[in-house]
Amino acid sequence: MRRFMVTMAMCAFAAGPALATEPYVGTWSKDRANCTASADVQSQTVYSVQQNALSVPELGCEHATFRKTATGWVVHASQCYGSDPTLEEPFSRVIHIVKTGTSLRFTWPGFDSGPLARC
């Protein structure tokens, strides 16, 4: 019985961080049909946010730190690579994430994703 209790405690401890996932973590798109589309379509239409990285159409960042604000989250993304030929790679970017109800929106100077639905 003691072994069972120890095993249950370990499982509960291991599952804890998974249950505490931030609401922005996941895969998002303007059209849910894109979530199951070909890889080529997904790379142009799907936004993927992890605990420490993110990938949005034409931009991927290997490192990201998230800070909660009154209006959403500020993301300091670094080690970014993208299709903008005017930026020397890797570059950094500050991205704002706002969650309204069930939708999410990414913005940075000169860009607004519009409302996105979870895949």
PDB file of N, CA, C and O in Angstrom, residues 29-30 47 98 103-107 111-117:
ATOM      1  N   SER A  29      -5.234  29.433 -35.159  1.00  0.00           N
ATOM      2  CA  SER A  29      -5.367  29.814 -36.563  1.00  0.00           C
ATOM      3  C   SER A  29      -6.642  30.629 -36.756  1.00  0.00           C
ATOM      4  O   SER A  29      -7.586  30.503 -35.974  1.00  0.00           O
ATOM      5  N   LYS A  30      -6.689  31.448 -37.818  1.00  0.00           N
ATOM      6  CA  LYS A  30      -7.909  32.195 -38.142  1.00  0.00           C
ATOM      7  C   LYS A  30      -9.012  31.243 -38.568  1.00  0.00           C
ATOM      8  O   LYS A  30     -10.178  31.489 -38.345  1.00  0.00           O
ATOM      9  N   TYR A  47      -0.357  29.460 -35.901  1.00  0.00           N
ATOM     10  CA  TYR A  47       0.476  30.052 -34.867  1.00  0.00           C
ATOM     11  C   TYR A  47       0.649  29.021 -33.766  1.00  0.00           C
ATOM     12  O   TYR A  47      -0.337  28.491 -33.253  1.00  0.00           O
ATOM     13  N   VAL A  98      -2.938  38.998 -26.684  1.00  0.00           N
ATOM     14  CA  VAL A  98      -4.145  39.327 -25.936  1.00  0.00           C
ATOM     15  C   VAL A  98      -5.135  38.198 -26.152  1.00  0.00           C
ATOM     16  O   VAL A  98      -5.391  37.799 -27.295  1.00  0.00           O
ATOM     17  N   SER A 103     -10.639  33.531 -28.079  1.00  0.00           N
ATOM     18  CA  SER A 103      -9.731  33.895 -29.173  1.00  0.00           C
ATOM     19  C   SER A 103      -8.450  34.530 -28.643  1.00  0.00           C
ATOM     20  O   SER A 103      -8.385  35.013 -27.518  1.00  0.00           O
ATOM     21  N   LEU A 104      -7.436  34.514 -29.498  1.00  0.00           N
ATOM     22  CA  LEU A 104      -6.118  35.045 -29.169  1.00  0.00           C
ATOM     23  C   LEU A 104      -5.694  35.966 -30.301  1.00  0.00           C
ATOM     24  O   LEU A 104      -6.074  35.755 -31.455  1.00  0.00           O
ATOM     25  N   ARG A 105      -4.910  36.992 -29.982  1.00  0.00           N
ATOM     26  CA  ARG A 105      -4.439  37.941 -31.002  1.00  0.00           C
ATOM     27  C   ARG A 105      -2.975  38.251 -30.740  1.00  0.00           C
ATOM     28  O   ARG A 105      -2.585  38.501 -29.609  1.00  0.00           O
ATOM     29  N   PHE A 106      -2.149  38.198 -31.784  1.00  0.00           N
ATOM     30  CA  PHE A 106      -0.736  38.565 -31.731  1.00  0.00           C
ATOM     31  C   PHE A 106      -0.575  39.915 -32.413  1.00  0.00           C
ATOM     32  O   PHE A 106      -1.095  40.127 -33.510  1.00  0.00           O
ATOM     33  N   THR A 107       0.171  40.824 -31.777  1.00  0.00           N
ATOM     34  CA  THR A 107       0.480  42.104 -32.412  1.00  0.00           C
ATOM     35  C   THR A 107       1.924  42.483 -32.142  1.00  0.00           C
ATOM     36  O   THR A 107       2.499  42.094 -31.127  1.00  0.00           O
ATOM     37  N   PHE A 111       2.093  44.789 -37.433  1.00  0.00           N
ATOM     38  CA  PHE A 111       1.449  43.481 -37.620  1.00  0.00           C
ATOM     39  C   PHE A 111       0.335  43.275 -36.607  1.00  0.00           C
ATOM     40  O   PHE A 111       0.471  43.621 -35.437  1.00  0.00           O
ATOM     41  N   ASP A 112      -0.778  42.715 -37.078  1.00  0.00           N
ATOM     42  CA  ASP A 112      -1.895  42.315 -36.223  1.00  0.00           C
ATOM     43  C   ASP A 112      -2.471  41.039 -36.818  1.00  0.00           C
ATOM     44  O   ASP A 112      -2.926  41.020 -37.956  1.00  0.00           O
ATOM     45  N   SER A 113      -2.432  39.960 -36.042  1.00  0.00           N
ATOM     46  CA  SER A 113      -2.909  38.672 -36.552  1.00  0.00           C
ATOM     47  C   SER A 113      -4.418  38.635 -36.731  1.00  0.00           C
ATOM     48  O   SER A 113      -4.940  37.807 -37.468  1.00  0.00           O
ATOM     49  N   GLY A 114      -5.145  39.524 -36.063  1.00  0.00           N
ATOM     50  CA  GLY A 114      -6.581  39.401 -36.019  1.00  0.00           C
ATOM     51  C   GLY A 114      -6.936  38.281 -35.047  1.00  0.00           C
ATOM     52  O   GLY A 114      -6.063  37.605 -34.523  1.00  0.00           O
ATOM     53  N   PRO A 115      -8.228  38.077 -34.791  1.00  0.00           N
ATOM     54  CA  PRO A 115      -8.612  37.043 -33.829  1.00  0.00           C
ATOM     55  C   PRO A 115      -8.305  35.641 -34.343  1.00  0.00           C
ATOM     56  O   PRO A 115      -8.566  35.324 -35.502  1.00  0.00           O
ATOM     57  N   LEU A 116      -7.720  34.826 -33.463  1.00  0.00           N
ATOM     58  CA  LEU A 116      -7.349  33.441 -33.808  1.00  0.00           C
ATOM     59  C   LEU A 116      -8.098  32.480 -32.889  1.00  0.00           C
ATOM     60  O   LEU A 116      -8.282  32.769 -31.709  1.00  0.00           O
ATOM     61  N   ALA A 117      -8.489  31.332 -33.442  1.00  0.00           N
ATOM     62  CA  ALA A 117      -9.170  30.296 -32.666  1.00  0.00           C
ATOM     63  C   ALA A 117      -8.195  29.174 -32.354  1.00  0.00           C
ATOM     64  O   ALA A 117      -7.293  28.886 -33.147  1.00  0.00           O
TER      65      ALA A 117
END
